[in-house]
Amino acid sequence: MAATILLVGSTDRQLEEALRACGMTAPSAPGAELAALAQPGAKQPDVLVLDLQHQTHLPAALPLLKRQHPGTGVILVTPRLDPAMLLEAMRSGITEVVSNVTEDDLRAAIDRLLALRPSTASSGKTYAFVGAKGGVDATTVAVNVATALARIEPGSTLLIDLHLANGDAAVFLGAEPRFSIVDALENIHRLDESFFKSLIARSKAGVDILASSDRVMLTSVDVRRIRTVLEFAEKQYRFIVLDVPRADTAVLDGLESCAKVVVVANQELATVRSASRIASALRQRYGKDRVSVVLSRADRLADIGHEDVERAVGTSVKHSFPSDYRRALNALNKGVPVTVENHNELAGSLISFAKSLAGVEGQAKEKKPASRFSLFGSKKGSSEESRS
Ligand SMILES: Nc1ncnc2c1ncn2[C@@H]1O[C@H](COP(=O)(O)OP(=O)(O)OP(=O)(O)O)[C@@H](O)[C@H]1O
Ligand SMILES: [Mg+2]
């Protein structure tokens, strides 16, 4: 997207034409506009060009604007490089002053400001997993999808346990995080890269985790906070996997940015009924293309067949995972997800599901995580490395 350039407080045709040559499309705005731009929440241009050719002081609204909107690039146009004005500008965080109104000088200043602009593009893809009922293997699927994604690209994947209290995703990864999703939600105002990183633990399987809390959140969760945390995570990671509690409406309502919301079901009547209700509500909220259903412990001989499930949930069920209680339980007890290996049917089906979600089927073999991983050497509780 092209950068937006706004000229304020100018009647200089030459300046306006030079800026139009640099890509400015908006009409020049009167000087009084600066006070409105300085308001908290006012929509900002990428670059604000302030014509001070007939002024001897910085307008009072300018330091305020830079305080409220430090990301707005400002160019001062002034023929006199007055030291007092330059000092004032510098103290306000302004780095660009142009004394010759030429296209070349203006373009160079604009390019420097745009190069400094923090990237706000969110690039990560989020996949949410909701169990149709308790104990249907939703966490197992989420953790293993995250592990498989992390093996596609080491360091790429964050698992967020959105069970605000007493979720168990960290146990599945053998991690013992010191902080949790509740710390993120309670400190939204402090959310920057280093604070976010301090809340996250890295597991030996290569998955970063923002875990559930051992304590209950003091205030009720606000859907906007959930969205803010997810959007922030999407700027830091290529893949974000969510373990979602099916009974928390604020969490279910905060999944707007998700690429896919996956309902985990099995072939039991009560689960299929519940999957049908949950999938239908999620389709209404997020659209049918973003909602899918997968089957755990798939059984070809079950009374309720694969097609019965598809009819009940109103969509085709493209991925199912075999029943392998011993292997799943062993993995859980060791804190080592089954997808760390690919030598059994359960791991293979989960890995191929993860690849299809990420759209990387048929790509070159995934890279191993940087840390060496010993399936049998892993001691529960010792396999987590804090990244804080
Ligand atoms: N494919 C499978 N076959 C057999 N057992 C499995 C399979 N996947 C997971 N399990 C086992 O089922 C149990 C429940 O799994 P899990 O905790 O993932 O379910 P859940 O839906 O997240 O439960 P909850 O509602 O408590 O969050 C665990 O003991 C797990 O090891
Ligand atoms: Mg669970």
Short mmCIF file of C-alpha atoms and ligand atoms in Angstrom, two decimals:
data_model
loop_
_atom_site.label_atom_id
_atom_site.label_comp_id
_atom_site.label_asym_id
_atom_site.label_seq_id
_atom_site.Cartn_x
_atom_site.Cartn_y
_atom_site.Cartn_z
CA MET A 1 0.00 0.00 0.00
CA ALA A 2 1.28 3.46 -0.89
CA ALA A 3 2.38 5.69 1.99
CA THR A 4 0.07 8.58 2.84
CA ILE A 5 1.66 12.00 2.78
CA LEU A 6 -0.08 15.07 4.18
CA LEU A 7 1.04 18.67 3.75
CA VAL A 8 -0.09 21.02 6.55
CA GLY A 9 -0.05 24.83 6.80
CA SER A 10 1.19 25.64 3.30
CA THR A 11 0.26 27.96 0.44
CA ASP A 12 3.49 27.19 -1.44
CA ARG A 13 2.52 25.77 -4.86
CA GLN A 14 6.08 24.63 -5.57
CA LEU A 15 6.18 22.60 -2.33
CA GLU A 16 2.78 21.08 -3.07
CA GLU A 17 3.79 20.10 -6.61
CA ALA A 18 7.07 18.56 -5.43
CA LEU A 19 5.16 16.48 -2.87
CA ARG A 20 2.63 15.39 -5.50
CA ALA A 21 5.59 14.14 -7.53
CA CYS A 22 6.62 12.14 -4.42
CA GLY A 23 3.18 10.47 -4.25
CA MET A 24 1.04 12.86 -2.19
CA THR A 25 -2.61 12.61 -3.22
CA ALA A 26 -4.42 14.49 -0.42
CA PRO A 27 -5.08 18.24 -0.71
CA SER A 28 -2.94 20.41 1.52
CA ALA A 29 -4.53 21.01 4.96
CA PRO A 30 -4.72 24.29 6.91
CA GLY A 31 -2.34 24.83 9.85
CA ALA A 32 -5.20 24.50 12.34
CA GLU A 33 -5.50 20.84 11.27
CA LEU A 34 -2.41 20.05 13.35
CA ALA A 35 -4.32 20.31 16.67
CA ALA A 36 -6.92 17.84 15.40
CA LEU A 37 -4.19 15.43 14.24
CA ALA A 38 -2.58 15.60 17.68
CA GLN A 39 -5.70 14.17 19.36
CA PRO A 40 -5.32 10.59 20.69
CA GLY A 41 -6.98 8.26 18.17
CA ALA A 42 -6.78 10.75 15.22
CA LYS A 43 -6.01 8.93 11.97
CA GLN A 44 -2.40 9.64 11.02
CA PRO A 45 -0.67 10.01 7.68
CA ASP A 46 2.57 8.05 7.28
CA VAL A 47 4.40 11.30 6.63
CA LEU A 48 3.32 14.76 7.76
CA VAL A 49 5.03 17.68 6.00
CA LEU A 50 4.79 20.92 7.92
CA ASP A 51 5.47 24.16 6.06
CA LEU A 52 7.30 26.51 8.47
CA GLN A 53 8.73 28.81 5.78
CA HIS A 54 6.92 31.78 7.28
CA GLN A 55 7.12 30.72 10.96
CA THR A 56 9.78 31.33 13.57
CA HIS A 57 8.59 28.73 16.13
CA LEU A 58 7.31 25.19 16.11
CA PRO A 59 3.52 25.11 16.44
CA ALA A 60 2.54 24.11 20.01
CA ALA A 61 0.50 21.16 18.72
CA LEU A 62 3.56 19.51 17.14
CA PRO A 63 5.28 18.17 20.30
CA LEU A 64 1.85 16.99 21.45
CA LEU A 65 1.30 15.20 18.14
CA LYS A 66 4.67 13.43 18.41
CA ARG A 67 3.89 12.39 21.98
CA GLN A 68 0.48 10.99 21.03
CA HIS A 69 1.60 9.48 17.71
CA PRO A 70 5.33 8.73 17.87
CA GLY A 71 5.05 6.61 14.70
CA THR A 72 3.99 9.56 12.51
CA GLY A 73 6.94 10.70 10.38
CA VAL A 74 7.31 14.50 10.35
CA ILE A 75 9.25 16.66 7.89
CA LEU A 76 9.72 20.34 8.67
CA VAL A 77 10.17 22.65 5.69
CA THR A 78 12.07 25.78 6.69
CA PRO A 79 14.68 27.84 4.83
CA ARG A 80 16.32 29.04 8.07
CA LEU A 81 18.09 26.36 10.06
CA ASP A 82 17.46 28.26 13.27
CA PRO A 83 19.31 26.44 16.13
CA ALA A 84 16.56 27.11 18.70
CA MET A 85 13.91 25.72 16.38
CA LEU A 86 16.08 22.73 15.48
CA LEU A 87 16.67 21.97 19.16
CA GLU A 88 12.96 22.19 19.86
CA ALA A 89 12.27 19.89 16.89
CA MET A 90 14.89 17.41 18.02
CA ARG A 91 13.43 17.30 21.53
CA SER A 92 10.05 16.48 20.01
CA GLY A 93 11.57 13.52 18.17
CA ILE A 94 11.59 15.10 14.70
CA THR A 95 14.48 13.96 12.56
CA GLU A 96 13.81 15.48 9.14
CA VAL A 97 14.22 19.16 8.21
CA VAL A 98 14.25 20.23 4.55
CA SER A 99 15.55 23.68 3.61
CA ASN A 100 15.43 23.39 -0.20
CA VAL A 101 11.99 22.78 -1.63
CA THR A 102 13.06 20.27 -4.28
CA GLU A 103 11.52 16.95 -5.19
CA ASP A 104 14.84 15.15 -4.61
CA ASP A 105 15.36 16.47 -1.07
CA LEU A 106 11.75 15.80 -0.11
CA ARG A 107 11.81 12.30 -1.57
CA ALA A 108 15.02 11.45 0.29
CA ALA A 109 13.50 12.64 3.60
CA ILE A 110 10.27 10.70 2.96
CA ASP A 111 12.22 7.53 2.15
CA ARG A 112 14.27 7.83 5.33
CA LEU A 113 11.11 8.18 7.44
CA LEU A 114 9.36 5.28 5.73
CA ALA A 115 12.39 3.05 6.27
CA LEU A 116 12.14 3.73 10.02
CA ARG A 117 8.43 2.92 10.12
CA PRO A 118 7.75 -0.14 12.31
CA SER A 119 6.16 -2.96 10.36
CA THR A 120 2.53 -3.28 11.39
CA ALA A 121 1.65 -5.93 8.87
CA SER A 122 0.40 -9.05 10.58
CA SER A 123 1.63 -12.02 8.67
CA GLY A 124 1.04 -14.98 10.97
CA LYS A 125 -1.75 -17.48 10.41
CA THR A 126 -3.84 -18.54 13.38
CA TYR A 127 -5.54 -21.92 13.73
CA ALA A 128 -8.00 -22.39 16.59
CA PHE A 129 -9.03 -25.78 18.01
CA VAL A 130 -12.27 -26.26 19.94
CA GLY A 131 -13.37 -29.57 21.41
CA ALA A 132 -17.00 -30.43 20.69
CA LYS A 133 -17.14 -31.87 24.21
CA GLY A 134 -14.75 -32.44 27.10
CA GLY A 135 -12.01 -35.01 26.56
CA VAL A 136 -12.36 -35.37 22.77
CA ASP A 137 -8.59 -34.82 22.23
CA ALA A 138 -8.73 -31.13 21.28
CA THR A 139 -5.56 -30.26 23.20
CA THR A 140 -3.78 -33.30 21.78
CA VAL A 141 -4.62 -32.17 18.24
CA ALA A 142 -3.70 -28.52 18.91
CA VAL A 143 -0.36 -29.38 20.53
CA ASN A 144 0.58 -31.81 17.78
CA VAL A 145 -0.39 -29.46 14.99
CA ALA A 146 1.77 -26.79 16.66
CA THR A 147 4.67 -29.25 16.95
CA ALA A 148 4.38 -30.26 13.30
CA LEU A 149 4.26 -26.59 12.22
CA ALA A 150 7.31 -25.76 14.34
CA ARG A 151 9.20 -28.49 12.51
CA ILE A 152 8.39 -26.89 9.15
CA GLU A 153 10.23 -23.78 10.32
CA PRO A 154 11.99 -23.67 13.71
CA GLY A 155 10.92 -20.73 15.88
CA SER A 156 7.85 -20.12 13.74
CA THR A 157 5.10 -21.37 16.01
CA LEU A 158 3.34 -20.13 19.13
CA LEU A 159 0.73 -22.17 20.97
CA ILE A 160 -1.65 -20.09 23.10
CA ASP A 161 -3.72 -21.90 25.70
CA LEU A 162 -6.85 -19.76 25.85
CA HIS A 163 -8.19 -21.70 28.85
CA LEU A 164 -7.53 -18.77 31.12
CA ALA A 165 -7.10 -21.02 34.13
CA ASN A 166 -6.12 -24.66 34.54
CA GLY A 167 -5.53 -25.44 30.86
CA ASP A 168 -3.12 -28.28 30.23
CA ALA A 169 -1.39 -27.53 26.90
CA ALA A 170 1.92 -26.77 28.68
CA VAL A 171 1.90 -30.22 30.29
CA PHE A 172 1.59 -31.83 26.85
CA LEU A 173 4.78 -29.96 25.86
CA GLY A 174 6.65 -30.76 29.08
CA ALA A 175 6.89 -27.02 29.73
CA GLU A 176 6.67 -25.23 33.07
CA PRO A 177 6.06 -21.59 32.11
CA ARG A 178 6.37 -18.89 34.71
CA PHE A 179 3.84 -16.58 33.07
CA SER A 180 0.55 -16.99 31.30
CA ILE A 181 -2.12 -15.66 28.98
CA VAL A 182 -3.67 -13.94 32.01
CA ASP A 183 -0.50 -11.83 32.41
CA ALA A 184 -0.85 -10.79 28.76
CA LEU A 185 -4.56 -9.96 29.08
CA GLU A 186 -4.07 -8.01 32.33
CA ASN A 187 -1.18 -5.98 30.89
CA ILE A 188 -2.43 -5.12 27.41
CA HIS A 189 -1.08 -1.57 27.83
CA ARG A 190 2.47 -2.99 28.24
CA LEU A 191 2.28 -5.26 25.21
CA ASP A 192 5.47 -4.83 23.25
CA GLU A 193 7.89 -7.34 21.79
CA SER A 194 10.10 -7.74 24.86
CA PHE A 195 7.21 -7.96 27.35
CA PHE A 196 5.43 -10.51 25.14
CA LYS A 197 8.60 -12.61 24.84
CA SER A 198 9.04 -12.58 28.61
CA LEU A 199 5.66 -14.31 29.02
CA ILE A 200 6.50 -17.12 26.63
CA ALA A 201 8.26 -20.40 27.30
CA ARG A 202 9.94 -22.52 24.66
CA SER A 203 9.48 -26.27 24.66
CA LYS A 204 12.02 -28.83 23.48
CA ALA A 205 9.61 -29.79 20.70
CA GLY A 206 10.34 -26.31 19.27
CA VAL A 207 6.94 -24.81 20.05
CA ASP A 208 6.75 -21.54 21.98
CA ILE A 209 3.89 -21.48 24.47
CA LEU A 210 1.81 -18.79 26.11
CA ALA A 211 0.27 -21.02 28.73
CA SER A 212 -2.87 -21.09 30.80
CA SER A 213 -2.70 -19.66 34.31
CA ASP A 214 -2.80 -21.37 37.69
CA ARG A 215 -4.74 -18.41 39.05
CA VAL A 216 -8.13 -17.06 38.08
CA MET A 217 -8.26 -13.69 36.30
CA LEU A 218 -9.48 -10.97 38.65
CA THR A 219 -11.69 -9.21 36.10
CA SER A 220 -13.85 -10.86 33.46
CA VAL A 221 -12.11 -11.24 30.13
CA ASP A 222 -12.85 -8.64 27.52
CA VAL A 223 -13.09 -9.83 23.91
CA ARG A 224 -11.07 -6.81 22.71
CA ARG A 225 -8.15 -7.90 24.87
CA ILE A 226 -8.23 -11.38 23.38
CA ARG A 227 -8.19 -9.87 19.89
CA THR A 228 -5.32 -7.55 20.78
CA VAL A 229 -3.19 -10.43 22.07
CA LEU A 230 -3.93 -12.53 18.97
CA GLU A 231 -3.16 -9.68 16.59
CA PHE A 232 0.06 -9.01 18.44
CA ALA A 233 1.06 -12.69 18.27
CA GLU A 234 0.40 -12.68 14.52
CA LYS A 235 3.03 -9.99 14.11
CA GLN A 236 5.61 -12.12 15.94
CA TYR A 237 4.99 -15.63 14.62
CA ARG A 238 4.31 -17.36 11.29
CA PHE A 239 1.92 -19.85 12.90
CA ILE A 240 -0.26 -19.41 15.97
CA VAL A 241 -2.22 -22.36 17.32
CA LEU A 242 -5.00 -21.81 19.87
CA ASP A 243 -6.37 -24.30 22.37
CA VAL A 244 -9.85 -22.81 22.83
CA PRO A 245 -12.33 -23.54 25.65
CA ARG A 246 -15.72 -24.23 24.09
CA ALA A 247 -17.69 -22.69 26.98
CA ASP A 248 -15.97 -19.27 27.04
CA THR A 249 -18.07 -16.97 24.86
CA ALA A 250 -15.61 -14.04 25.06
CA VAL A 251 -12.84 -16.27 23.75
CA LEU A 252 -15.07 -17.78 21.05
CA ASP A 253 -16.01 -14.26 20.01
CA GLY A 254 -12.39 -13.13 19.80
CA LEU A 255 -11.28 -15.42 16.98
CA GLU A 256 -11.86 -12.87 14.20
CA SER A 257 -8.29 -13.03 12.92
CA CYS A 258 -8.16 -16.84 12.70
CA ALA A 259 -7.50 -18.44 9.32
CA LYS A 260 -9.30 -21.60 10.50
CA VAL A 261 -11.43 -22.60 13.46
CA VAL A 262 -11.34 -26.38 13.79
CA VAL A 263 -13.94 -28.29 15.81
CA VAL A 264 -12.56 -31.57 17.18
CA ALA A 265 -15.19 -34.31 17.40
CA ASN A 266 -15.49 -38.08 17.58
CA GLN A 267 -18.17 -40.62 16.72
CA GLU A 268 -20.15 -40.51 19.98
CA LEU A 269 -23.72 -39.29 19.67
CA ALA A 270 -23.47 -36.55 22.31
CA THR A 271 -20.23 -35.24 20.81
CA VAL A 272 -21.62 -35.23 17.27
CA ARG A 273 -24.69 -33.28 18.43
CA SER A 274 -22.53 -30.79 20.22
CA ALA A 275 -20.15 -30.52 17.22
CA SER A 276 -23.13 -29.77 15.01
CA ARG A 277 -24.25 -26.90 17.27
CA ILE A 278 -20.78 -25.45 17.75
CA ALA A 279 -19.82 -25.69 14.05
CA SER A 280 -23.08 -24.04 13.04
CA ALA A 281 -22.60 -21.14 15.51
CA LEU A 282 -18.99 -20.68 14.39
CA ARG A 283 -20.00 -20.70 10.70
CA GLN A 284 -22.53 -17.95 11.39
CA ARG A 285 -19.88 -15.94 13.17
CA TYR A 286 -16.83 -16.54 10.95
CA GLY A 287 -18.18 -17.87 7.63
CA LYS A 288 -18.29 -21.44 6.36
CA ASP A 289 -14.87 -21.40 4.70
CA ARG A 290 -13.09 -20.77 7.97
CA VAL A 291 -14.76 -23.51 10.00
CA SER A 292 -13.91 -27.19 9.71
CA VAL A 293 -14.46 -30.37 11.69
CA VAL A 294 -11.94 -33.16 12.31
CA LEU A 295 -12.48 -36.59 13.86
CA SER A 296 -10.32 -38.04 16.59
CA ARG A 297 -10.15 -41.78 17.36
CA ALA A 298 -11.76 -42.48 13.99
CA ASP A 299 -13.36 -45.92 13.91
CA ARG A 300 -14.57 -47.42 10.65
CA LEU A 301 -16.78 -49.88 12.53
CA ALA A 302 -18.49 -47.30 14.79
CA ASP A 303 -22.32 -47.10 14.78
CA ILE A 304 -22.08 -43.46 13.75
CA GLY A 305 -20.10 -43.54 10.51
CA HIS A 306 -17.92 -40.86 8.92
CA GLU A 307 -20.74 -39.80 6.56
CA ASP A 308 -23.23 -39.60 9.44
CA VAL A 309 -20.89 -37.17 11.16
CA GLU A 310 -20.53 -35.12 7.97
CA ARG A 311 -24.32 -34.91 7.60
CA ALA A 312 -24.76 -33.89 11.23
CA VAL A 313 -22.07 -31.21 11.23
CA GLY A 314 -23.03 -29.88 7.80
CA THR A 315 -19.58 -30.10 6.22
CA SER A 316 -17.17 -32.69 4.87
CA VAL A 317 -14.71 -34.08 7.39
CA LYS A 318 -11.42 -34.28 5.54
CA HIS A 319 -9.09 -35.20 8.38
CA SER A 320 -9.36 -37.92 10.96
CA PHE A 321 -6.87 -39.35 13.41
CA PRO A 322 -6.67 -42.99 14.47
CA SER A 323 -7.26 -44.15 17.99
CA ASP A 324 -4.01 -44.88 19.81
CA TYR A 325 -4.62 -44.33 23.48
CA ARG A 326 -1.39 -45.91 24.69
CA ARG A 327 0.77 -43.74 22.42
CA ALA A 328 -1.23 -40.57 23.12
CA LEU A 329 -1.09 -41.14 26.87
CA ASN A 330 2.60 -42.01 26.83
CA ALA A 331 3.32 -38.78 24.91
CA LEU A 332 1.29 -36.78 27.39
CA ASN A 333 2.99 -38.32 30.40
CA LYS A 334 6.44 -37.65 28.91
CA GLY A 335 5.59 -34.14 27.74
CA VAL A 336 6.66 -35.13 24.23
CA PRO A 337 4.04 -34.71 21.47
CA VAL A 338 3.66 -37.72 19.17
CA THR A 339 4.47 -35.59 16.11
CA VAL A 340 8.06 -35.23 17.28
CA GLU A 341 8.33 -38.56 15.47
CA ASN A 342 6.67 -39.59 12.24
CA HIS A 343 6.89 -43.35 12.61
CA ASN A 344 3.33 -44.18 13.46
CA GLU A 345 -0.11 -43.67 12.01
CA LEU A 346 -1.31 -41.17 14.63
CA ALA A 347 1.72 -38.88 14.20
CA GLY A 348 1.58 -39.21 10.39
CA SER A 349 -2.09 -38.19 10.23
CA LEU A 350 -1.54 -35.20 12.54
CA ILE A 351 1.52 -34.05 10.56
CA SER A 352 -0.30 -34.28 7.26
CA PHE A 353 -3.24 -32.32 8.73
CA ALA A 354 -0.85 -29.60 9.97
CA LYS A 355 0.77 -29.38 6.54
CA SER A 356 -2.57 -29.08 4.81
CA LEU A 357 -3.59 -26.27 7.19
CA ALA A 358 -0.36 -24.41 6.46
CA GLY A 359 -0.63 -25.16 2.73
CA VAL A 360 2.79 -26.79 2.61
CA GLU A 361 1.90 -30.30 1.48
CA GLY A 362 4.53 -31.86 -0.76
CA GLN A 363 7.23 -29.37 0.25
CA ALA A 364 10.75 -30.39 1.04
CA LYS A 365 11.30 -32.29 4.28
CA GLU A 366 10.80 -30.14 7.32
CA LYS A 367 13.81 -28.84 9.21
CA LYS A 368 14.55 -30.20 12.65
CA PRO A 369 14.36 -27.76 15.56
CA ALA A 370 17.70 -26.31 16.61
CA SER A 371 17.81 -28.16 19.92
CA ARG A 372 18.62 -31.86 19.92
CA PHE A 373 15.67 -33.86 21.07
CA SER A 374 15.88 -37.16 22.86
CA LEU A 375 12.58 -38.97 23.08
CA PHE A 376 13.70 -41.14 25.97
CA GLY A 377 16.03 -38.65 27.62
CA SER A 378 13.28 -36.11 28.25
CA LYS A 379 12.49 -35.63 31.92
CA LYS A 380 9.16 -34.04 32.70
CA GLY A 381 9.59 -30.52 33.99
CA SER A 382 13.16 -30.21 32.79
CA SER A 383 12.47 -29.83 29.09
CA GLU A 384 11.33 -26.23 29.10
CA GLU A 385 13.63 -23.32 28.48
CA SER A 386 12.35 -19.94 29.55
CA ARG A 387 12.95 -17.24 26.93
CA SER A 388 12.59 -14.36 29.31
N1 LIG B 1 -6.00 -40.32 18.99
C1 LIG B 1 -6.14 -40.65 20.26
N2 LIG B 1 -6.44 -41.92 20.59
C2 LIG B 1 -6.60 -42.27 21.88
N3 LIG B 1 -6.46 -41.45 22.91
C3 LIG B 1 -6.15 -40.17 22.66
C4 LIG B 1 -5.98 -39.72 21.31
N4 LIG B 1 -5.65 -38.42 21.37
C5 LIG B 1 -5.63 -38.07 22.66
N5 LIG B 1 -5.91 -39.12 23.45
C6 LIG B 1 -5.98 -39.12 24.92
O1 LIG B 1 -7.23 -38.64 25.36
C7 LIG B 1 -7.12 -37.92 26.57
C8 LIG B 1 -7.78 -36.57 26.44
O2 LIG B 1 -7.09 -35.82 25.49
P1 LIG B 1 -7.07 -34.21 25.50
O3 LIG B 1 -6.65 -33.70 26.83
O4 LIG B 1 -6.31 -33.83 24.30
O5 LIG B 1 -8.62 -33.89 25.29
P2 LIG B 1 -9.34 -32.46 25.41
O6 LIG B 1 -10.45 -32.48 24.46
O7 LIG B 1 -8.37 -31.39 25.27
O8 LIG B 1 -9.86 -32.53 26.92
P3 LIG B 1 -10.40 -31.33 27.85
O9 LIG B 1 -11.86 -31.22 27.57
O10 LIG B 1 -10.10 -31.81 29.24
O11 LIG B 1 -9.63 -30.10 27.49
C9 LIG B 1 -5.64 -37.86 26.87
O12 LIG B 1 -5.34 -38.85 27.81
C10 LIG B 1 -4.98 -38.17 25.56
O13 LIG B 1 -3.72 -38.77 25.72
MG MG B 2 -8.01 -29.73 26.44
#
